[in-house]
């Protein structure tokens, strides 16, 4: 695996890949890699000629400074995992390479309802930071396909909207969520969970699973009420939202007949660690 630190060096490789007419798949990450990230590399390798990944802990998408400071960094293990997964090129930039003109947000993307629900309302400024960094990374790496995880489903919708708005020549693909054996969605933040918090965190995927298993017999409001109660009964859990929403518009679903594709979404703190998860209902 080749590791590059500057946009200029990436550009030289882009030129070569362009001349050779190679299809480039790109997997942006914030490092502290796990099997969820590697599954995106696997998808990219299957469908593209060259796999480019990036590791950059983007300060502008953290609405909580403490979360940014404590974000795990495991570069040696990350390099080993990417190499083993067959990643061809790692972009590992410093902050000045990503924000040479400062960090001010100056994009103009109309997110509509995506900016008014779930992660957007609970993490003010988060999606602006995400759009800012993904746009910059796409401009540097110039991929044909961008691989994102459905774990951050709303992020996938936001990035897709940003790509459409700026007519960027890249397809955006969402890959399935990879889970621990007990059901907890893999996340870099999981390694900061204590044993008790990890146990409490299992309630998130269990609640989503309960919704997916019973939607044909029960109304959305009944499923939400039962699982809010289940989550809130654990003293380590601080629930932010549990929502059943249309997978396309992200608007809440009150009656199943109002939506042709539904997803359940949850966000909660397990102790100090914020976890999110979602599942396709139908
Ligand atoms: P992050 O490093 O958390 O910014 O994540 C980088 C990419 O990996 C994003 O597109 C995430 O949605 C994706 N990702 C994170 N966790 C998982 C998971 N458990 N399964 C699938 N994709 C994931």
PDB file of C-alpha atoms and ligand atoms in Angstrom:
ATOM      1  CA  UNK A   1       0.000   0.000   0.000  1.00  0.00           C
ATOM      2  CA  UNK A   2       1.257   3.428  -0.935  1.00  0.00           C
ATOM      3  CA  UNK A   3       0.787   6.146   1.686  1.00  0.00           C
ATOM      4  CA  UNK A   4       0.513   9.776   0.615  1.00  0.00           C
ATOM      5  CA  UNK A   5       0.163  12.903   2.712  1.00  0.00           C
ATOM      6  CA  UNK A   6      -0.389  15.724   0.252  1.00  0.00           C
ATOM      7  CA  UNK A   7      -3.049  16.601  -2.290  1.00  0.00           C
ATOM      8  CA  UNK A   8      -0.324  17.307  -4.880  1.00  0.00           C
ATOM      9  CA  UNK A   9       1.015  13.781  -4.625  1.00  0.00           C
ATOM     10  CA  UNK A  10      -2.469  12.281  -4.915  1.00  0.00           C
ATOM     11  CA  UNK A  11      -3.059  14.364  -8.043  1.00  0.00           C
ATOM     12  CA  UNK A  12      -0.023  12.735  -9.734  1.00  0.00           C
ATOM     13  CA  UNK A  13      -1.501   9.305  -9.093  1.00  0.00           C
ATOM     14  CA  UNK A  14      -4.924  10.472 -10.278  1.00  0.00           C
ATOM     15  CA  UNK A  15      -3.404  11.476 -13.595  1.00  0.00           C
ATOM     16  CA  UNK A  16      -1.847   8.048 -14.025  1.00  0.00           C
ATOM     17  CA  UNK A  17      -5.044   6.227 -13.055  1.00  0.00           C
ATOM     18  CA  UNK A  18      -6.972   8.409 -15.462  1.00  0.00           C
ATOM     19  CA  UNK A  19      -4.562   7.661 -18.324  1.00  0.00           C
ATOM     20  CA  UNK A  20      -4.883   3.941 -17.629  1.00  0.00           C
ATOM     21  CA  UNK A  21      -8.680   4.319 -17.466  1.00  0.00           C
ATOM     22  CA  UNK A  22      -8.824   2.670 -14.034  1.00  0.00           C
ATOM     23  CA  UNK A  23     -11.991   2.747 -11.965  1.00  0.00           C
ATOM     24  CA  UNK A  24     -11.217   4.230  -8.551  1.00  0.00           C
ATOM     25  CA  UNK A  25     -13.188   3.408  -5.393  1.00  0.00           C
ATOM     26  CA  UNK A  26     -12.783   5.655  -2.369  1.00  0.00           C
ATOM     27  CA  UNK A  27     -13.387   4.846   1.318  1.00  0.00           C
ATOM     28  CA  UNK A  28     -13.045   7.869   3.628  1.00  0.00           C
ATOM     29  CA  UNK A  29     -12.560   7.112   7.331  1.00  0.00           C
ATOM     30  CA  UNK A  30     -11.507   8.702  10.579  1.00  0.00           C
ATOM     31  CA  UNK A  31      -9.261   5.754  11.413  1.00  0.00           C
ATOM     32  CA  UNK A  32      -9.469   3.449  14.458  1.00  0.00           C
ATOM     33  CA  UNK A  33     -10.510   0.927  11.864  1.00  0.00           C
ATOM     34  CA  UNK A  34     -12.669  -2.137  12.430  1.00  0.00           C
ATOM     35  CA  UNK A  35     -14.364  -4.734  10.245  1.00  0.00           C
ATOM     36  CA  UNK A  36     -17.076  -2.239   9.283  1.00  0.00           C
ATOM     37  CA  UNK A  37     -14.507  -0.034   7.567  1.00  0.00           C
ATOM     38  CA  UNK A  38     -12.781  -3.037   6.032  1.00  0.00           C
ATOM     39  CA  UNK A  39     -16.085  -4.240   4.552  1.00  0.00           C
ATOM     40  CA  UNK A  40     -16.198  -0.969   2.581  1.00  0.00           C
ATOM     41  CA  UNK A  41     -12.669  -1.614   1.300  1.00  0.00           C
ATOM     42  CA  UNK A  42     -13.804  -5.121   0.298  1.00  0.00           C
ATOM     43  CA  UNK A  43     -16.751  -3.691  -1.650  1.00  0.00           C
ATOM     44  CA  UNK A  44     -14.491  -1.183  -3.359  1.00  0.00           C
ATOM     45  CA  UNK A  45     -11.973  -3.867  -4.269  1.00  0.00           C
ATOM     46  CA  UNK A  46     -14.679  -6.063  -5.743  1.00  0.00           C
ATOM     47  CA  UNK A  47     -16.119  -3.325  -7.951  1.00  0.00           C
ATOM     48  CA  UNK A  48     -13.143  -1.091  -8.758  1.00  0.00           C
ATOM     49  CA  UNK A  49      -9.614  -1.409 -10.141  1.00  0.00           C
ATOM     50  CA  UNK A  50      -7.988   0.761  -7.492  1.00  0.00           C
ATOM     51  CA  UNK A  51      -8.980   1.305  -3.849  1.00  0.00           C
ATOM     52  CA  UNK A  52      -8.113   4.594  -2.183  1.00  0.00           C
ATOM     53  CA  UNK A  53      -8.813   5.132   1.499  1.00  0.00           C
ATOM     54  CA  UNK A  54      -8.258   8.137   3.722  1.00  0.00           C
ATOM     55  CA  UNK A  55      -7.725   8.575   7.432  1.00  0.00           C
ATOM     56  CA  UNK A  56      -8.493  12.032   8.722  1.00  0.00           C
ATOM     57  CA  UNK A  57     -10.146  12.858  12.039  1.00  0.00           C
ATOM     58  CA  UNK A  58     -12.078  15.876  10.872  1.00  0.00           C
ATOM     59  CA  UNK A  59     -12.401  18.470  13.655  1.00  0.00           C
ATOM     60  CA  UNK A  60     -15.190  20.404  11.935  1.00  0.00           C
ATOM     61  CA  UNK A  61     -17.728  17.567  12.218  1.00  0.00           C
ATOM     62  CA  UNK A  62     -17.421  17.179  15.990  1.00  0.00           C
ATOM     63  CA  UNK A  63     -20.057  19.152  17.849  1.00  0.00           C
ATOM     64  CA  UNK A  64     -18.467  17.965  21.108  1.00  0.00           C
ATOM     65  CA  UNK A  65     -14.816  19.015  21.613  1.00  0.00           C
ATOM     66  CA  UNK A  66     -14.296  16.290  24.235  1.00  0.00           C
ATOM     67  CA  UNK A  67     -15.375  13.628  21.764  1.00  0.00           C
ATOM     68  CA  UNK A  68     -12.827  14.943  19.234  1.00  0.00           C
ATOM     69  CA  UNK A  69      -9.999  14.969  21.778  1.00  0.00           C
ATOM     70  CA  UNK A  70     -10.770  11.429  22.898  1.00  0.00           C
ATOM     71  CA  UNK A  71     -11.238  10.039  19.399  1.00  0.00           C
ATOM     72  CA  UNK A  72      -9.101   6.862  19.242  1.00  0.00           C
ATOM     73  CA  UNK A  73      -6.001   6.895  17.019  1.00  0.00           C
ATOM     74  CA  UNK A  74      -4.521   3.518  16.058  1.00  0.00           C
ATOM     75  CA  UNK A  75      -2.449   4.296  12.961  1.00  0.00           C
ATOM     76  CA  UNK A  76      -0.154   1.252  12.989  1.00  0.00           C
ATOM     77  CA  UNK A  77      -3.055  -1.182  13.321  1.00  0.00           C
ATOM     78  CA  UNK A  78      -5.007   0.788  10.674  1.00  0.00           C
ATOM     79  CA  UNK A  79      -2.163   0.575   8.144  1.00  0.00           C
ATOM     80  CA  UNK A  80      -1.872  -3.169   8.758  1.00  0.00           C
ATOM     81  CA  UNK A  81      -5.628  -3.707   8.313  1.00  0.00           C
ATOM     82  CA  UNK A  82      -5.809  -1.653   5.115  1.00  0.00           C
ATOM     83  CA  UNK A  83      -2.773  -3.421   3.659  1.00  0.00           C
ATOM     84  CA  UNK A  84      -4.250  -6.845   4.502  1.00  0.00           C
ATOM     85  CA  UNK A  85      -7.574  -5.798   2.929  1.00  0.00           C
ATOM     86  CA  UNK A  86      -5.869  -4.863  -0.342  1.00  0.00           C
ATOM     87  CA  UNK A  87      -6.183  -1.090  -0.173  1.00  0.00           C
ATOM     88  CA  UNK A  88      -3.848   0.378  -2.812  1.00  0.00           C
ATOM     89  CA  UNK A  89      -3.436   3.928  -1.655  1.00  0.00           C
ATOM     90  CA  UNK A  90      -3.844   5.543   1.758  1.00  0.00           C
ATOM     91  CA  UNK A  91      -4.297   9.307   1.970  1.00  0.00           C
ATOM     92  CA  UNK A  92      -3.291  10.452   5.450  1.00  0.00           C
ATOM     93  CA  UNK A  93      -3.283  14.244   5.348  1.00  0.00           C
ATOM     94  CA  UNK A  94      -2.537  16.836   7.983  1.00  0.00           C
ATOM     95  CA  UNK A  95      -5.125  19.485   8.795  1.00  0.00           C
ATOM     96  CA  UNK A  96      -3.508  22.158   6.568  1.00  0.00           C
ATOM     97  CA  UNK A  97      -3.751  19.877   3.565  1.00  0.00           C
ATOM     98  CA  UNK A  98      -7.532  19.590   4.014  1.00  0.00           C
ATOM     99  CA  UNK A  99      -8.216  23.175   5.067  1.00  0.00           C
ATOM    100  CA  UNK A 100      -5.500  25.312   3.410  1.00  0.00           C
ATOM    101  CA  UNK A 101      -7.876  28.307   3.361  1.00  0.00           C
ATOM    102  CA  UNK A 102      -9.255  27.887   6.869  1.00  0.00           C
ATOM    103  CA  UNK A 103     -12.109  25.855   8.265  1.00  0.00           C
ATOM    104  CA  UNK A 104     -14.986  28.197   7.567  1.00  0.00           C
ATOM    105  CA  UNK A 105     -18.021  26.418   6.099  1.00  0.00           C
ATOM    106  CA  UNK A 106     -18.963  27.939   2.747  1.00  0.00           C
ATOM    107  CA  UNK A 107     -20.985  25.295   0.934  1.00  0.00           C
ATOM    108  CA  UNK A 108     -24.531  25.916  -0.185  1.00  0.00           C
ATOM    109  CA  UNK A 109     -26.515  22.683  -0.003  1.00  0.00           C
ATOM    110  CA  UNK A 110     -30.253  22.628   0.579  1.00  0.00           C
ATOM    111  CA  UNK A 111     -30.683  19.599   2.841  1.00  0.00           C
ATOM    112  CA  UNK A 112     -34.405  20.174   3.344  1.00  0.00           C
ATOM    113  CA  UNK A 113     -35.828  17.824   5.955  1.00  0.00           C
ATOM    114  CA  UNK A 114     -32.447  16.037   6.288  1.00  0.00           C
ATOM    115  CA  UNK A 115     -31.299  19.102   8.222  1.00  0.00           C
ATOM    116  CA  UNK A 116     -34.301  19.011  10.536  1.00  0.00           C
ATOM    117  CA  UNK A 117     -34.245  15.504  11.943  1.00  0.00           C
ATOM    118  CA  UNK A 118     -32.300  13.029  14.054  1.00  0.00           C
ATOM    119  CA  UNK A 119     -28.509  13.525  13.732  1.00  0.00           C
ATOM    120  CA  UNK A 120     -28.909  17.055  12.343  1.00  0.00           C
ATOM    121  CA  UNK A 121     -30.920  18.335  15.295  1.00  0.00           C
ATOM    122  CA  UNK A 122     -28.983  16.385  17.915  1.00  0.00           C
ATOM    123  CA  UNK A 123     -25.532  17.299  16.575  1.00  0.00           C
ATOM    124  CA  UNK A 124     -25.705  20.920  15.371  1.00  0.00           C
ATOM    125  CA  UNK A 125     -23.068  21.669  12.738  1.00  0.00           C
ATOM    126  CA  UNK A 126     -22.138  18.002  12.312  1.00  0.00           C
ATOM    127  CA  UNK A 127     -23.354  17.586   8.744  1.00  0.00           C
ATOM    128  CA  UNK A 128     -21.836  20.892   7.633  1.00  0.00           C
ATOM    129  CA  UNK A 129     -18.480  19.502   8.798  1.00  0.00           C
ATOM    130  CA  UNK A 130     -19.130  16.180   7.074  1.00  0.00           C
ATOM    131  CA  UNK A 131     -20.075  17.810   3.759  1.00  0.00           C
ATOM    132  CA  UNK A 132     -17.099  20.141   3.946  1.00  0.00           C
ATOM    133  CA  UNK A 133     -14.574  17.344   4.466  1.00  0.00           C
ATOM    134  CA  UNK A 134     -16.129  14.865   2.026  1.00  0.00           C
ATOM    135  CA  UNK A 135     -16.288  17.500  -0.728  1.00  0.00           C
ATOM    136  CA  UNK A 136     -12.637  18.347  -0.193  1.00  0.00           C
ATOM    137  CA  UNK A 137     -11.601  14.674  -0.081  1.00  0.00           C
ATOM    138  CA  UNK A 138     -13.538  13.954  -3.279  1.00  0.00           C
ATOM    139  CA  UNK A 139     -11.890  16.897  -5.032  1.00  0.00           C
ATOM    140  CA  UNK A 140      -8.473  15.579  -4.048  1.00  0.00           C
ATOM    141  CA  UNK A 141      -9.005  11.865  -4.701  1.00  0.00           C
ATOM    142  CA  UNK A 142     -11.339  12.164  -7.751  1.00  0.00           C
ATOM    143  CA  UNK A 143     -12.872   8.689  -7.374  1.00  0.00           C
ATOM    144  CA  UNK A 144     -15.502   7.074  -9.596  1.00  0.00           C
ATOM    145  CA  UNK A 145     -17.329   5.532  -6.633  1.00  0.00           C
ATOM    146  CA  UNK A 146     -17.611   6.681  -3.023  1.00  0.00           C
ATOM    147  CA  UNK A 147     -18.298   3.886  -0.506  1.00  0.00           C
ATOM    148  CA  UNK A 148     -20.090   4.821   2.711  1.00  0.00           C
ATOM    149  CA  UNK A 149     -21.593   2.699   5.477  1.00  0.00           C
ATOM    150  CA  UNK A 150     -25.347   2.441   6.049  1.00  0.00           C
ATOM    151  CA  UNK A 151     -24.412   2.640   9.742  1.00  0.00           C
ATOM    152  CA  UNK A 152     -24.440   6.430   9.196  1.00  0.00           C
ATOM    153  CA  UNK A 153     -27.542   6.326   7.025  1.00  0.00           C
ATOM    154  CA  UNK A 154     -28.496   9.986   7.355  1.00  0.00           C
ATOM    155  CA  UNK A 155     -24.904  10.909   6.526  1.00  0.00           C
ATOM    156  CA  UNK A 156     -25.194   8.816   3.368  1.00  0.00           C
ATOM    157  CA  UNK A 157     -28.314  10.788   2.396  1.00  0.00           C
ATOM    158  CA  UNK A 158     -26.636  14.118   3.212  1.00  0.00           C
ATOM    159  CA  UNK A 159     -23.484  13.305   1.231  1.00  0.00           C
ATOM    160  CA  UNK A 160     -25.590  12.091  -1.702  1.00  0.00           C
ATOM    161  CA  UNK A 161     -27.465  15.423  -1.656  1.00  0.00           C
ATOM    162  CA  UNK A 162     -24.180  17.346  -1.550  1.00  0.00           C
ATOM    163  CA  UNK A 163     -22.771  15.344  -4.478  1.00  0.00           C
ATOM    164  CA  UNK A 164     -25.972  15.998  -6.481  1.00  0.00           C
ATOM    165  CA  UNK A 165     -25.937  19.698  -5.635  1.00  0.00           C
ATOM    166  CA  UNK A 166     -22.381  20.172  -6.893  1.00  0.00           C
ATOM    167  CA  UNK A 167     -22.880  17.696  -9.751  1.00  0.00           C
ATOM    168  CA  UNK A 168     -19.766  15.825  -8.688  1.00  0.00           C
ATOM    169  CA  UNK A 169     -18.934  12.952 -11.084  1.00  0.00           C
ATOM    170  CA  UNK A 170     -19.035  10.181  -8.480  1.00  0.00           C
ATOM    171  CA  UNK A 171     -21.559   7.467  -7.573  1.00  0.00           C
ATOM    172  CA  UNK A 172     -22.350   7.143  -3.886  1.00  0.00           C
ATOM    173  CA  UNK A 173     -22.889   3.610  -2.587  1.00  0.00           C
ATOM    174  CA  UNK A 174     -24.122   2.625   0.900  1.00  0.00           C
ATOM    175  CA  UNK A 175     -22.793  -0.705   2.213  1.00  0.00           C
ATOM    176  CA  UNK A 176     -24.482  -2.877   4.886  1.00  0.00           C
ATOM    177  CA  UNK A 177     -23.863  -2.403   8.604  1.00  0.00           C
ATOM    178  CA  UNK A 178     -21.331  -4.781  10.146  1.00  0.00           C
ATOM    179  CA  UNK A 179     -22.159  -5.871  13.699  1.00  0.00           C
ATOM    180  CA  UNK A 180     -20.461  -7.593  16.607  1.00  0.00           C
ATOM    181  CA  UNK A 181     -21.792 -11.127  17.213  1.00  0.00           C
ATOM    182  CA  UNK A 182     -24.166  -9.848  19.929  1.00  0.00           C
ATOM    183  CA  UNK A 183     -25.640  -7.297  17.503  1.00  0.00           C
ATOM    184  CA  UNK A 184     -23.891  -4.067  18.495  1.00  0.00           C
ATOM    185  CA  UNK A 185     -23.094  -2.075  15.350  1.00  0.00           C
ATOM    186  CA  UNK A 186     -19.320  -1.802  15.015  1.00  0.00           C
ATOM    187  CA  UNK A 187     -17.976   1.651  15.730  1.00  0.00           C
ATOM    188  CA  UNK A 188     -14.591   3.169  16.526  1.00  0.00           C
ATOM    189  CA  UNK A 189     -16.181   4.545  19.699  1.00  0.00           C
ATOM    190  CA  UNK A 190     -17.087   1.025  20.944  1.00  0.00           C
ATOM    191  CA  UNK A 191     -13.534   0.535  22.187  1.00  0.00           C
ATOM    192  CA  UNK A 192     -14.185   3.289  24.741  1.00  0.00           C
ATOM    193  CA  UNK A 193     -17.172   1.413  26.248  1.00  0.00           C
ATOM    194  CA  UNK A 194     -16.822  -0.248  29.652  1.00  0.00           C
ATOM    195  CA  UNK A 195     -18.167  -3.800  29.985  1.00  0.00           C
ATOM    196  CA  UNK A 196     -21.429  -2.476  31.533  1.00  0.00           C
ATOM    197  CA  UNK A 197     -21.829   0.228  28.898  1.00  0.00           C
ATOM    198  CA  UNK A 198     -21.243  -2.265  26.110  1.00  0.00           C
ATOM    199  CA  UNK A 199     -23.900  -4.492  27.627  1.00  0.00           C
ATOM    200  CA  UNK A 200     -26.332  -1.553  27.852  1.00  0.00           C
ATOM    201  CA  UNK A 201     -25.436  -0.595  24.270  1.00  0.00           C
ATOM    202  CA  UNK A 202     -26.827  -3.912  23.055  1.00  0.00           C
ATOM    203  CA  UNK A 203     -30.292  -2.527  23.802  1.00  0.00           C
ATOM    204  CA  UNK A 204     -30.025  -0.306  20.729  1.00  0.00           C
ATOM    205  CA  UNK A 205     -29.807  -3.112  18.188  1.00  0.00           C
ATOM    206  CA  UNK A 206     -32.243  -5.230  20.230  1.00  0.00           C
ATOM    207  CA  UNK A 207     -34.832  -2.455  20.038  1.00  0.00           C
ATOM    208  CA  UNK A 208     -34.351  -2.061  16.296  1.00  0.00           C
ATOM    209  CA  UNK A 209     -34.616  -5.811  15.843  1.00  0.00           C
ATOM    210  CA  UNK A 210     -37.857  -5.870  17.879  1.00  0.00           C
ATOM    211  CA  UNK A 211     -39.303  -3.213  15.556  1.00  0.00           C
ATOM    212  CA  UNK A 212     -38.242  -5.138  12.438  1.00  0.00           C
ATOM    213  CA  UNK A 213     -39.671  -8.394  13.800  1.00  0.00           C
ATOM    214  CA  UNK A 214     -43.083  -7.004  14.769  1.00  0.00           C
ATOM    215  CA  UNK A 215     -43.961  -4.299  12.283  1.00  0.00           C
ATOM    216  CA  UNK A 216     -46.583  -6.453  10.578  1.00  0.00           C
ATOM    217  CA  UNK A 217     -48.621  -6.843  13.779  1.00  0.00           C
ATOM    218  CA  UNK A 218     -48.136  -3.488  15.466  1.00  0.00           C
ATOM    219  CA  UNK A 219     -48.412   0.223  14.712  1.00  0.00           C
ATOM    220  CA  UNK A 220     -45.254   2.371  14.539  1.00  0.00           C
ATOM    221  CA  UNK A 221     -46.338   4.280  17.667  1.00  0.00           C
ATOM    222  CA  UNK A 222     -46.750   1.049  19.667  1.00  0.00           C
ATOM    223  CA  UNK A 223     -43.339  -0.247  18.656  1.00  0.00           C
ATOM    224  CA  UNK A 224     -41.703   3.075  19.464  1.00  0.00           C
ATOM    225  CA  UNK A 225     -43.404   3.312  22.866  1.00  0.00           C
ATOM    226  CA  UNK A 226     -42.420  -0.223  23.902  1.00  0.00           C
ATOM    227  CA  UNK A 227     -38.805   0.192  22.875  1.00  0.00           C
ATOM    228  CA  UNK A 228     -38.388   3.691  24.296  1.00  0.00           C
ATOM    229  CA  UNK A 229     -39.489   2.169  27.592  1.00  0.00           C
ATOM    230  CA  UNK A 230     -37.028  -0.706  27.195  1.00  0.00           C
ATOM    231  CA  UNK A 231     -34.141   1.690  26.452  1.00  0.00           C
ATOM    232  CA  UNK A 232     -35.023   4.174  29.159  1.00  0.00           C
ATOM    233  CA  UNK A 233     -35.322   1.453  31.791  1.00  0.00           C
ATOM    234  CA  UNK A 234     -31.543   1.001  31.702  1.00  0.00           C
ATOM    235  CA  UNK A 235     -29.824   3.610  33.908  1.00  0.00           C
ATOM    236  CA  UNK A 236     -26.711   3.691  31.694  1.00  0.00           C
ATOM    237  CA  UNK A 237     -28.719   4.656  28.606  1.00  0.00           C
ATOM    238  CA  UNK A 238     -29.636   8.240  27.773  1.00  0.00           C
ATOM    239  CA  UNK A 239     -31.880   8.058  24.732  1.00  0.00           C
ATOM    240  CA  UNK A 240     -31.756  10.881  22.143  1.00  0.00           C
ATOM    241  CA  UNK A 241     -34.206   9.468  19.636  1.00  0.00           C
ATOM    242  CA  UNK A 242     -35.868   6.292  18.462  1.00  0.00           C
ATOM    243  CA  UNK A 243     -37.597   6.916  15.173  1.00  0.00           C
ATOM    244  CA  UNK A 244     -39.325   4.994  12.407  1.00  0.00           C
ATOM    245  CA  UNK A 245     -38.864   6.921   9.190  1.00  0.00           C
ATOM    246  CA  UNK A 246     -39.185   6.665   5.450  1.00  0.00           C
ATOM    247  CA  UNK A 247     -35.823   5.521   4.063  1.00  0.00           C
ATOM    248  CA  UNK A 248     -35.964   8.099   1.298  1.00  0.00           C
ATOM    249  CA  UNK A 249     -37.493  11.237   2.801  1.00  0.00           C
ATOM    250  CA  UNK A 250     -36.445  10.427   6.402  1.00  0.00           C
ATOM    251  CA  UNK A 251     -39.825  11.737   7.560  1.00  0.00           C
ATOM    252  CA  UNK A 252     -41.397   9.870  10.496  1.00  0.00           C
ATOM    253  CA  UNK A 253     -43.908   7.190   9.592  1.00  0.00           C
ATOM    254  CA  UNK A 254     -47.144   7.151  11.572  1.00  0.00           C
ATOM    255  CA  UNK A 255     -48.962   4.537   9.442  1.00  0.00           C
ATOM    256  CA  UNK A 256     -47.167   1.766   7.537  1.00  0.00           C
ATOM    257  CA  UNK A 257     -49.297   2.377   4.453  1.00  0.00           C
ATOM    258  CA  UNK A 258     -47.724   5.852   4.104  1.00  0.00           C
ATOM    259  CA  UNK A 259     -44.301   4.468   3.203  1.00  0.00           C
ATOM    260  CA  UNK A 260     -42.932   1.949   0.720  1.00  0.00           C
ATOM    261  CA  UNK A 261     -39.567   1.606   2.476  1.00  0.00           C
ATOM    262  CA  UNK A 262     -39.185   2.051   6.203  1.00  0.00           C
ATOM    263  CA  UNK A 263     -36.147   2.147   8.516  1.00  0.00           C
ATOM    264  CA  UNK A 264     -35.786   2.377  12.269  1.00  0.00           C
ATOM    265  CA  UNK A 265     -33.168   4.756  13.709  1.00  0.00           C
ATOM    266  CA  UNK A 266     -31.776   5.135  17.201  1.00  0.00           C
ATOM    267  CA  UNK A 267     -29.218   7.317  18.977  1.00  0.00           C
ATOM    268  CA  UNK A 268     -28.346   7.078  22.661  1.00  0.00           C
ATOM    269  CA  UNK A 269     -25.517   7.549  25.090  1.00  0.00           C
ATOM    270  CA  UNK A 270     -24.289   4.413  26.838  1.00  0.00           C
ATOM    271  CA  UNK A 271     -22.528   6.102  29.739  1.00  0.00           C
ATOM    272  CA  UNK A 272     -20.346   8.782  28.126  1.00  0.00           C
ATOM    273  CA  UNK A 273     -20.283   7.218  24.665  1.00  0.00           C
ATOM    274  CA  UNK A 274     -22.777   8.221  22.005  1.00  0.00           C
ATOM    275  CA  UNK A 275     -23.955   5.331  19.832  1.00  0.00           C
ATOM    276  CA  UNK A 276     -26.129   5.314  16.715  1.00  0.00           C
ATOM    277  CA  UNK A 277     -27.705   2.473  14.781  1.00  0.00           C
ATOM    278  CA  UNK A 278     -30.424   1.804  12.239  1.00  0.00           C
ATOM    279  CA  UNK A 279     -32.135  -1.131  10.540  1.00  0.00           C
ATOM    280  CA  UNK A 280     -34.201  -1.661   7.427  1.00  0.00           C
ATOM    281  CA  UNK A 281     -37.767  -2.644   8.347  1.00  0.00           C
ATOM    282  CA  UNK A 282     -39.007  -3.292   4.797  1.00  0.00           C
TER     283      UNK A 282
HETATM  284  P1  LIG B   1     -15.907   6.742  10.408  1.00  0.00           P
HETATM  285  O1  LIG B   1     -14.472   6.330  10.487  1.00  0.00           O
HETATM  286  O2  LIG B   1     -16.690   6.464  11.637  1.00  0.00           O
HETATM  287  O3  LIG B   1     -16.056   8.149   9.884  1.00  0.00           O
HETATM  288  O4  LIG B   1     -16.553   5.812   9.310  1.00  0.00           O
HETATM  289  C1  LIG B   1     -16.056   5.736   8.002  1.00  0.00           C
HETATM  290  C2  LIG B   1     -17.026   4.990   7.135  1.00  0.00           C
HETATM  291  O5  LIG B   1     -17.205   3.669   7.652  1.00  0.00           O
HETATM  292  C3  LIG B   1     -18.411   5.649   7.109  1.00  0.00           C
HETATM  293  O6  LIG B   1     -18.917   5.590   5.789  1.00  0.00           O
HETATM  294  C4  LIG B   1     -19.208   4.781   8.057  1.00  0.00           C
HETATM  295  O7  LIG B   1     -20.590   4.768   7.777  1.00  0.00           O
HETATM  296  C5  LIG B   1     -18.593   3.426   7.797  1.00  0.00           C
HETATM  297  N1  LIG B   1     -18.846   2.527   8.923  1.00  0.00           N
HETATM  298  C6  LIG B   1     -18.597   2.779  10.230  1.00  0.00           C
HETATM  299  N2  LIG B   1     -19.024   1.753  10.989  1.00  0.00           N
HETATM  300  C7  LIG B   1     -19.555   0.832  10.153  1.00  0.00           C
HETATM  301  C8  LIG B   1     -20.173  -0.449  10.327  1.00  0.00           C
HETATM  302  N3  LIG B   1     -20.331  -0.990  11.528  1.00  0.00           N
HETATM  303  N4  LIG B   1     -20.600  -1.102   9.235  1.00  0.00           N
HETATM  304  C9  LIG B   1     -20.459  -0.555   7.998  1.00  0.00           C
HETATM  305  N5  LIG B   1     -19.895   0.642   7.758  1.00  0.00           N
HETATM  306  C10 LIG B   1     -19.439   1.332   8.816  1.00  0.00           C
END
